[in-house]
């Protein structure tokens, strides 16, 4: 079984402060991990995926297989980062199903 | 290229009524899925399809039916609406290969009275 845990429902930071959204997963094989974001009144969209090892909008996330984590980080939060963030896991192979965490609502205060 | 479209955007039903939520995509994606989004519960998979004529159940399939007669369309049918089905419903299609990004529709907000 695959499971994704986002321990924080709400996270509030001030503009310019570092932010870290936590994600832990449970999966017996080699997972693929994603972060999706939903801005107010917009549809969900992919933010980044671990296989790309990219930085999007200043966000990065590193897959730590030892700690089974995929935390999302940004050194200096901006007000426009306020959104709901979902961590998602895809099992290996041709199984396209994604398992989502319950989400973390990030608020960046001015 | 419209991506993933959903209709209606909003719907209010009475308990026991049936209705169909429409979903279409024009990206020729084989894989499509339906999720419901509830506060504190995240997104939960209702049903999914790996191609025309093939559907399967997700995490919370009870009370919902799906069909996939074409690659483009993946409607979700509520058989007899219940207040517990009040939710926001998202349809998504996936791009296999190249990262498996899921493309989401704008959502349908359903209220069952």
PDB file of C-alpha atoms in Angstrom:
ATOM      1  CA  UNK A   1       0.000   0.000   0.000  1.00  0.00           C
ATOM      2  CA  UNK A   2       1.159   3.528  -0.641  1.00  0.00           C
ATOM      3  CA  UNK A   3       0.547   6.404   1.719  1.00  0.00           C
ATOM      4  CA  UNK A   4       1.472  10.077   1.836  1.00  0.00           C
ATOM      5  CA  UNK A   5       1.507  12.075   5.047  1.00  0.00           C
ATOM      6  CA  UNK A   6       1.570  15.842   5.281  1.00  0.00           C
ATOM      7  CA  UNK A   7       1.682  16.510   9.016  1.00  0.00           C
ATOM      8  CA  UNK A   8       0.781  20.199   8.867  1.00  0.00           C
ATOM      9  CA  UNK A   9      -2.702  21.260   7.798  1.00  0.00           C
ATOM     10  CA  UNK A  10      -1.817  24.923   8.136  1.00  0.00           C
ATOM     11  CA  UNK A  11       1.493  26.769   7.891  1.00  0.00           C
ATOM     12  CA  UNK A  12       1.860  30.495   8.323  1.00  0.00           C
ATOM     13  CA  UNK A  13       5.071  32.452   7.716  1.00  0.00           C
ATOM     14  CA  UNK A  14       6.080  36.029   7.090  1.00  0.00           C
ATOM     15  CA  UNK A  15       7.252  37.325   3.743  1.00  0.00           C
ATOM     16  CA  UNK A  16      10.975  36.759   3.315  1.00  0.00           C
ATOM     17  CA  UNK A  17      11.120  33.924   5.842  1.00  0.00           C
ATOM     18  CA  UNK A  18      12.155  30.393   4.862  1.00  0.00           C
ATOM     19  CA  UNK A  19       9.406  27.879   4.415  1.00  0.00           C
ATOM     20  CA  UNK A  20       9.394  24.090   4.548  1.00  0.00           C
ATOM     21  CA  UNK A  21       6.342  21.973   3.831  1.00  0.00           C
ATOM     22  CA  UNK A  22       6.801  18.453   5.076  1.00  0.00           C
ATOM     23  CA  UNK A  23       5.895  15.281   3.212  1.00  0.00           C
ATOM     24  CA  UNK A  24       6.569  11.702   4.257  1.00  0.00           C
ATOM     25  CA  UNK A  25       5.630   8.649   2.280  1.00  0.00           C
ATOM     26  CA  UNK A  26       5.244   4.925   2.647  1.00  0.00           C
ATOM     27  CA  UNK A  27       5.894   2.703  -0.348  1.00  0.00           C
ATOM     28  CA  UNK A  28       7.727  -0.578  -0.709  1.00  0.00           C
ATOM     29  CA  UNK A  29       9.199   0.033  -4.161  1.00  0.00           C
ATOM     30  CA  UNK A  30      10.833   3.005  -5.890  1.00  0.00           C
ATOM     31  CA  UNK A  31       8.351   5.872  -5.783  1.00  0.00           C
ATOM     32  CA  UNK A  32       7.996   8.943  -7.904  1.00  0.00           C
ATOM     33  CA  UNK A  33       7.126  12.007  -5.863  1.00  0.00           C
ATOM     34  CA  UNK A  34       5.403  15.213  -6.908  1.00  0.00           C
ATOM     35  CA  UNK A  35       4.271  18.496  -5.416  1.00  0.00           C
ATOM     36  CA  UNK A  36       1.026  19.998  -6.717  1.00  0.00           C
ATOM     37  CA  UNK A  37      -0.219  23.485  -5.885  1.00  0.00           C
ATOM     38  CA  UNK A  38      -3.677  25.028  -5.916  1.00  0.00           C
ATOM     39  CA  UNK A  39      -3.845  28.819  -5.817  1.00  0.00           C
ATOM     40  CA  UNK A  40      -7.077  30.480  -4.766  1.00  0.00           C
ATOM     41  CA  UNK A  41      -9.861  29.848  -7.294  1.00  0.00           C
ATOM     42  CA  UNK A  42      -7.517  28.028  -9.676  1.00  0.00           C
ATOM     43  CA  UNK A  43      -7.135  24.414 -10.651  1.00  0.00           C
ATOM     44  CA  UNK A  44      -4.446  22.146  -9.289  1.00  0.00           C
ATOM     45  CA  UNK A  45      -1.204  22.256 -11.186  1.00  0.00           C
ATOM     46  CA  UNK A  46       2.090  20.478 -10.997  1.00  0.00           C
ATOM     47  CA  UNK A  47       4.754  22.428  -9.145  1.00  0.00           C
ATOM     48  CA  UNK A  48       7.672  20.036  -9.369  1.00  0.00           C
ATOM     49  CA  UNK A  49       8.640  16.376  -9.554  1.00  0.00           C
ATOM     50  CA  UNK A  50      11.595  14.693  -7.921  1.00  0.00           C
ATOM     51  CA  UNK A  51      12.958  13.089 -11.072  1.00  0.00           C
ATOM     52  CA  UNK A  52      13.521  16.496 -12.646  1.00  0.00           C
ATOM     53  CA  UNK A  53      15.534  17.841  -9.709  1.00  0.00           C
ATOM     54  CA  UNK A  54      14.400  21.294 -10.746  1.00  0.00           C
ATOM     55  CA  UNK A  55      13.644  24.546  -8.956  1.00  0.00           C
ATOM     56  CA  UNK A  56      10.286  26.078  -9.766  1.00  0.00           C
ATOM     57  CA  UNK A  57       9.302  29.521  -8.473  1.00  0.00           C
ATOM     58  CA  UNK A  58      12.206  29.220  -6.033  1.00  0.00           C
ATOM     59  CA  UNK A  59      10.913  25.947  -4.570  1.00  0.00           C
ATOM     60  CA  UNK A  60      13.012  22.805  -4.358  1.00  0.00           C
ATOM     61  CA  UNK A  61      12.359  19.352  -3.003  1.00  0.00           C
ATOM     62  CA  UNK A  62      14.788  16.504  -2.467  1.00  0.00           C
ATOM     63  CA  UNK A  63      13.791  12.887  -2.202  1.00  0.00           C
ATOM     64  CA  UNK A  64      15.321  11.333   0.898  1.00  0.00           C
ATOM     65  CA  UNK A  65      14.807   7.594   0.629  1.00  0.00           C
ATOM     66  CA  UNK A  66      16.375   6.921   4.020  1.00  0.00           C
ATOM     67  CA  UNK A  67      13.878   9.152   5.786  1.00  0.00           C
ATOM     68  CA  UNK A  68      11.131   8.493   3.198  1.00  0.00           C
ATOM     69  CA  UNK A  69      10.587  12.217   2.862  1.00  0.00           C
ATOM     70  CA  UNK A  70      10.093  14.746   0.083  1.00  0.00           C
ATOM     71  CA  UNK A  71       9.931  18.094   1.842  1.00  0.00           C
ATOM     72  CA  UNK A  72       9.271  21.260  -0.165  1.00  0.00           C
ATOM     73  CA  UNK A  73      11.505  24.214   0.627  1.00  0.00           C
ATOM     74  CA  UNK A  74      11.891  27.843  -0.324  1.00  0.00           C
ATOM     75  CA  UNK A  75      14.480  30.139   1.258  1.00  0.00           C
ATOM     76  CA  UNK A  76      12.452  33.358   1.015  1.00  0.00           C
ATOM     77  CA  UNK A  77       8.672  33.109   0.943  1.00  0.00           C
ATOM     78  CA  UNK A  78       6.586  35.538  -1.090  1.00  0.00           C
ATOM     79  CA  UNK A  79       2.954  36.537  -0.582  1.00  0.00           C
ATOM     80  CA  UNK A  80       2.049  34.980  -3.935  1.00  0.00           C
ATOM     81  CA  UNK A  81       3.190  31.609  -2.587  1.00  0.00           C
ATOM     82  CA  UNK A  82       0.059  31.459  -0.443  1.00  0.00           C
ATOM     83  CA  UNK A  83      -1.817  28.377  -1.642  1.00  0.00           C
ATOM     84  CA  UNK A  84      -2.738  24.801  -0.859  1.00  0.00           C
ATOM     85  CA  UNK A  85       0.115  22.396  -1.474  1.00  0.00           C
ATOM     86  CA  UNK A  86      -0.304  18.668  -2.034  1.00  0.00           C
ATOM     87  CA  UNK A  87       2.388  16.041  -2.006  1.00  0.00           C
ATOM     88  CA  UNK A  88       1.666  13.070  -4.257  1.00  0.00           C
ATOM     89  CA  UNK A  89       3.201   9.664  -4.854  1.00  0.00           C
ATOM     90  CA  UNK A  90       3.129   7.475  -7.939  1.00  0.00           C
ATOM     91  CA  UNK A  91       4.061   3.846  -7.718  1.00  0.00           C
ATOM     92  CA  UNK A  92       6.595   2.370 -10.075  1.00  0.00           C
ATOM     93  CA  UNK A  93       6.102   1.106 -13.598  1.00  0.00           C
ATOM     94  CA  UNK A  94       3.016   1.797 -15.697  1.00  0.00           C
ATOM     95  CA  UNK A  95       0.725   2.302 -12.705  1.00  0.00           C
ATOM     96  CA  UNK A  96      -0.480   5.863 -13.226  1.00  0.00           C
ATOM     97  CA  UNK A  97      -2.412   6.198 -10.000  1.00  0.00           C
ATOM     98  CA  UNK A  98      -1.398   9.059  -7.741  1.00  0.00           C
ATOM     99  CA  UNK A  99      -1.870   8.990  -3.995  1.00  0.00           C
ATOM    100  CA  UNK A 100      -2.217  12.473  -2.519  1.00  0.00           C
ATOM    101  CA  UNK A 101      -1.548  13.735   0.959  1.00  0.00           C
ATOM    102  CA  UNK A 102      -4.191  15.751   2.753  1.00  0.00           C
ATOM    103  CA  UNK A 103      -2.548  19.023   1.853  1.00  0.00           C
ATOM    104  CA  UNK A 104      -0.961  21.957   3.656  1.00  0.00           C
ATOM    105  CA  UNK A 105      -2.436  25.431   3.409  1.00  0.00           C
ATOM    106  CA  UNK A 106       0.432  27.908   3.295  1.00  0.00           C
ATOM    107  CA  UNK A 107      -0.216  31.522   4.193  1.00  0.00           C
ATOM    108  CA  UNK A 108       2.526  34.076   3.668  1.00  0.00           C
ATOM    109  CA  UNK A 109       1.855  37.217   5.643  1.00  0.00           C
ATOM    110  CA  UNK A 110       3.140  40.647   4.584  1.00  0.00           C
TER     111      UNK A 110
ATOM    112  CA  UNK B   1      -6.100  23.351 -26.932  1.00  0.00           C
ATOM    113  CA  UNK B   2      -8.613  23.510 -24.067  1.00  0.00           C
ATOM    114  CA  UNK B   3      -6.894  20.913 -21.861  1.00  0.00           C
ATOM    115  CA  UNK B   4      -9.264  19.303 -19.367  1.00  0.00           C
ATOM    116  CA  UNK B   5     -12.769  20.742 -19.194  1.00  0.00           C
ATOM    117  CA  UNK B   6     -15.547  20.017 -16.710  1.00  0.00           C
ATOM    118  CA  UNK B   7     -19.231  20.859 -16.642  1.00  0.00           C
ATOM    119  CA  UNK B   8     -21.107  22.080 -14.738  1.00  0.00           C
ATOM    120  CA  UNK B   9     -19.059  24.363 -12.484  1.00  0.00           C
ATOM    121  CA  UNK B  10     -21.689  24.332  -9.750  1.00  0.00           C
ATOM    122  CA  UNK B  11     -24.611  22.035  -9.029  1.00  0.00           C
ATOM    123  CA  UNK B  12     -27.166  21.661  -6.254  1.00  0.00           C
ATOM    124  CA  UNK B  13     -29.034  18.379  -5.953  1.00  0.00           C
ATOM    125  CA  UNK B  14     -31.643  16.982  -3.644  1.00  0.00           C
ATOM    126  CA  UNK B  15     -31.037  13.693  -1.880  1.00  0.00           C
ATOM    127  CA  UNK B  16     -31.883  10.822  -4.182  1.00  0.00           C
ATOM    128  CA  UNK B  17     -31.463  12.680  -7.441  1.00  0.00           C
ATOM    129  CA  UNK B  18     -29.027  11.448 -10.054  1.00  0.00           C
ATOM    130  CA  UNK B  19     -26.756  13.426 -12.313  1.00  0.00           C
ATOM    131  CA  UNK B  20     -23.698  13.179 -14.508  1.00  0.00           C
ATOM    132  CA  UNK B  21     -20.582  15.280 -14.177  1.00  0.00           C
ATOM    133  CA  UNK B  22     -18.939  15.750 -17.544  1.00  0.00           C
ATOM    134  CA  UNK B  23     -15.199  15.663 -18.208  1.00  0.00           C
ATOM    135  CA  UNK B  24     -13.400  15.971 -21.508  1.00  0.00           C
ATOM    136  CA  UNK B  25      -9.787  16.356 -22.598  1.00  0.00           C
ATOM    137  CA  UNK B  26      -8.289  17.164 -25.977  1.00  0.00           C
ATOM    138  CA  UNK B  27      -4.725  16.066 -25.308  1.00  0.00           C
ATOM    139  CA  UNK B  28      -5.208  12.440 -26.406  1.00  0.00           C
ATOM    140  CA  UNK B  29      -4.318  11.187 -22.943  1.00  0.00           C
ATOM    141  CA  UNK B  30      -5.131   7.548 -22.325  1.00  0.00           C
ATOM    142  CA  UNK B  31      -5.321   7.781 -18.541  1.00  0.00           C
ATOM    143  CA  UNK B  32      -8.090   9.775 -16.850  1.00  0.00           C
ATOM    144  CA  UNK B  33      -9.299   9.915 -13.285  1.00  0.00           C
ATOM    145  CA  UNK B  34     -11.866  11.439 -10.971  1.00  0.00           C
ATOM    146  CA  UNK B  35     -11.098  12.809  -7.515  1.00  0.00           C
ATOM    147  CA  UNK B  36     -13.116  14.374  -4.800  1.00  0.00           C
ATOM    148  CA  UNK B  37     -11.646  17.093  -2.621  1.00  0.00           C
ATOM    149  CA  UNK B  38     -12.921  17.528   0.916  1.00  0.00           C
ATOM    150  CA  UNK B  39     -11.561  19.769   3.690  1.00  0.00           C
ATOM    151  CA  UNK B  40      -8.948  17.953   5.717  1.00  0.00           C
ATOM    152  CA  UNK B  41      -9.130  14.881   3.472  1.00  0.00           C
ATOM    153  CA  UNK B  42      -7.066  15.977   0.502  1.00  0.00           C
ATOM    154  CA  UNK B  43      -7.850  14.439  -2.874  1.00  0.00           C
ATOM    155  CA  UNK B  44      -9.263  10.946  -2.961  1.00  0.00           C
ATOM    156  CA  UNK B  45      -9.448   8.863  -6.098  1.00  0.00           C
ATOM    157  CA  UNK B  46     -12.968   7.780  -7.058  1.00  0.00           C
ATOM    158  CA  UNK B  47     -12.508   5.976 -10.387  1.00  0.00           C
ATOM    159  CA  UNK B  48      -9.932   5.904 -13.118  1.00  0.00           C
ATOM    160  CA  UNK B  49      -9.531   4.689 -16.668  1.00  0.00           C
ATOM    161  CA  UNK B  50      -6.451   3.554 -18.552  1.00  0.00           C
ATOM    162  CA  UNK B  51      -8.123   3.812 -21.950  1.00  0.00           C
ATOM    163  CA  UNK B  52     -11.405   3.649 -23.843  1.00  0.00           C
ATOM    164  CA  UNK B  53     -13.536   0.802 -22.543  1.00  0.00           C
ATOM    165  CA  UNK B  54     -11.405   0.226 -19.428  1.00  0.00           C
ATOM    166  CA  UNK B  55     -12.316   1.592 -16.007  1.00  0.00           C
ATOM    167  CA  UNK B  56     -11.457   0.646 -12.451  1.00  0.00           C
ATOM    168  CA  UNK B  57     -12.278   1.673  -8.923  1.00  0.00           C
ATOM    169  CA  UNK B  58     -10.212   3.988  -6.830  1.00  0.00           C
ATOM    170  CA  UNK B  59     -10.257   4.628  -3.100  1.00  0.00           C
ATOM    171  CA  UNK B  60     -13.864   5.847  -2.701  1.00  0.00           C
ATOM    172  CA  UNK B  61     -15.987   4.407  -5.552  1.00  0.00           C
ATOM    173  CA  UNK B  62     -19.266   3.735  -3.727  1.00  0.00           C
ATOM    174  CA  UNK B  63     -22.198   5.721  -5.091  1.00  0.00           C
ATOM    175  CA  UNK B  64     -20.446   6.586  -8.357  1.00  0.00           C
ATOM    176  CA  UNK B  65     -20.320   5.046 -11.813  1.00  0.00           C
ATOM    177  CA  UNK B  66     -18.069   5.844 -14.740  1.00  0.00           C
ATOM    178  CA  UNK B  67     -17.803   4.894 -18.376  1.00  0.00           C
ATOM    179  CA  UNK B  68     -15.179   5.544 -21.033  1.00  0.00           C
ATOM    180  CA  UNK B  69     -16.571   5.137 -24.529  1.00  0.00           C
ATOM    181  CA  UNK B  70     -14.043   7.493 -26.132  1.00  0.00           C
ATOM    182  CA  UNK B  71     -10.521   8.641 -25.311  1.00  0.00           C
ATOM    183  CA  UNK B  72     -11.755  12.215 -24.861  1.00  0.00           C
ATOM    184  CA  UNK B  73     -14.678  11.803 -22.454  1.00  0.00           C
ATOM    185  CA  UNK B  74     -14.886  10.388 -18.951  1.00  0.00           C
ATOM    186  CA  UNK B  75     -18.239  11.180 -17.299  1.00  0.00           C
ATOM    187  CA  UNK B  76     -18.923  10.526 -13.614  1.00  0.00           C
ATOM    188  CA  UNK B  77     -22.441   9.517 -12.674  1.00  0.00           C
ATOM    189  CA  UNK B  78     -23.989   9.878  -9.243  1.00  0.00           C
ATOM    190  CA  UNK B  79     -26.652   7.201  -9.001  1.00  0.00           C
ATOM    191  CA  UNK B  80     -28.645   8.486  -6.013  1.00  0.00           C
ATOM    192  CA  UNK B  81     -27.106  11.587  -4.484  1.00  0.00           C
ATOM    193  CA  UNK B  82     -26.485  11.725  -0.745  1.00  0.00           C
ATOM    194  CA  UNK B  83     -25.371  14.649   1.455  1.00  0.00           C
ATOM    195  CA  UNK B  84     -22.066  12.818   2.003  1.00  0.00           C
ATOM    196  CA  UNK B  85     -21.323  13.395  -1.680  1.00  0.00           C
ATOM    197  CA  UNK B  86     -21.209  17.150  -1.196  1.00  0.00           C
ATOM    198  CA  UNK B  87     -17.723  17.933  -2.398  1.00  0.00           C
ATOM    199  CA  UNK B  88     -15.589  19.461  -5.104  1.00  0.00           C
ATOM    200  CA  UNK B  89     -14.936  17.017  -7.928  1.00  0.00           C
ATOM    201  CA  UNK B  90     -11.865  17.147 -10.113  1.00  0.00           C
ATOM    202  CA  UNK B  91     -11.220  15.293 -13.307  1.00  0.00           C
ATOM    203  CA  UNK B  92      -7.641  14.767 -14.437  1.00  0.00           C
ATOM    204  CA  UNK B  93      -5.769  13.244 -17.320  1.00  0.00           C
ATOM    205  CA  UNK B  94      -2.208  12.110 -17.302  1.00  0.00           C
ATOM    206  CA  UNK B  95       0.637  12.380 -19.727  1.00  0.00           C
ATOM    207  CA  UNK B  96       2.400   9.025 -19.576  1.00  0.00           C
ATOM    208  CA  UNK B  97       6.118   9.188 -19.954  1.00  0.00           C
ATOM    209  CA  UNK B  98       8.079  12.374 -19.512  1.00  0.00           C
ATOM    210  CA  UNK B  99       7.190  12.720 -15.860  1.00  0.00           C
ATOM    211  CA  UNK B 100       3.559  11.541 -15.587  1.00  0.00           C
ATOM    212  CA  UNK B 101       2.187  15.027 -14.971  1.00  0.00           C
ATOM    213  CA  UNK B 102      -1.542  15.062 -14.205  1.00  0.00           C
ATOM    214  CA  UNK B 103      -3.565  17.830 -15.828  1.00  0.00           C
ATOM    215  CA  UNK B 104      -6.592  18.858 -13.800  1.00  0.00           C
ATOM    216  CA  UNK B 105      -9.903  20.317 -14.785  1.00  0.00           C
ATOM    217  CA  UNK B 106     -11.340  23.387 -13.034  1.00  0.00           C
ATOM    218  CA  UNK B 107     -13.587  21.345 -10.777  1.00  0.00           C
ATOM    219  CA  UNK B 108     -17.306  20.965 -10.118  1.00  0.00           C
ATOM    220  CA  UNK B 109     -18.663  22.116  -6.773  1.00  0.00           C
ATOM    221  CA  UNK B 110     -21.565  19.849  -5.845  1.00  0.00           C
ATOM    222  CA  UNK B 111     -23.963  20.380  -2.962  1.00  0.00           C
ATOM    223  CA  UNK B 112     -26.469  17.696  -2.014  1.00  0.00           C
ATOM    224  CA  UNK B 113     -29.301  18.867   0.210  1.00  0.00           C
TER     225      UNK B 113
END
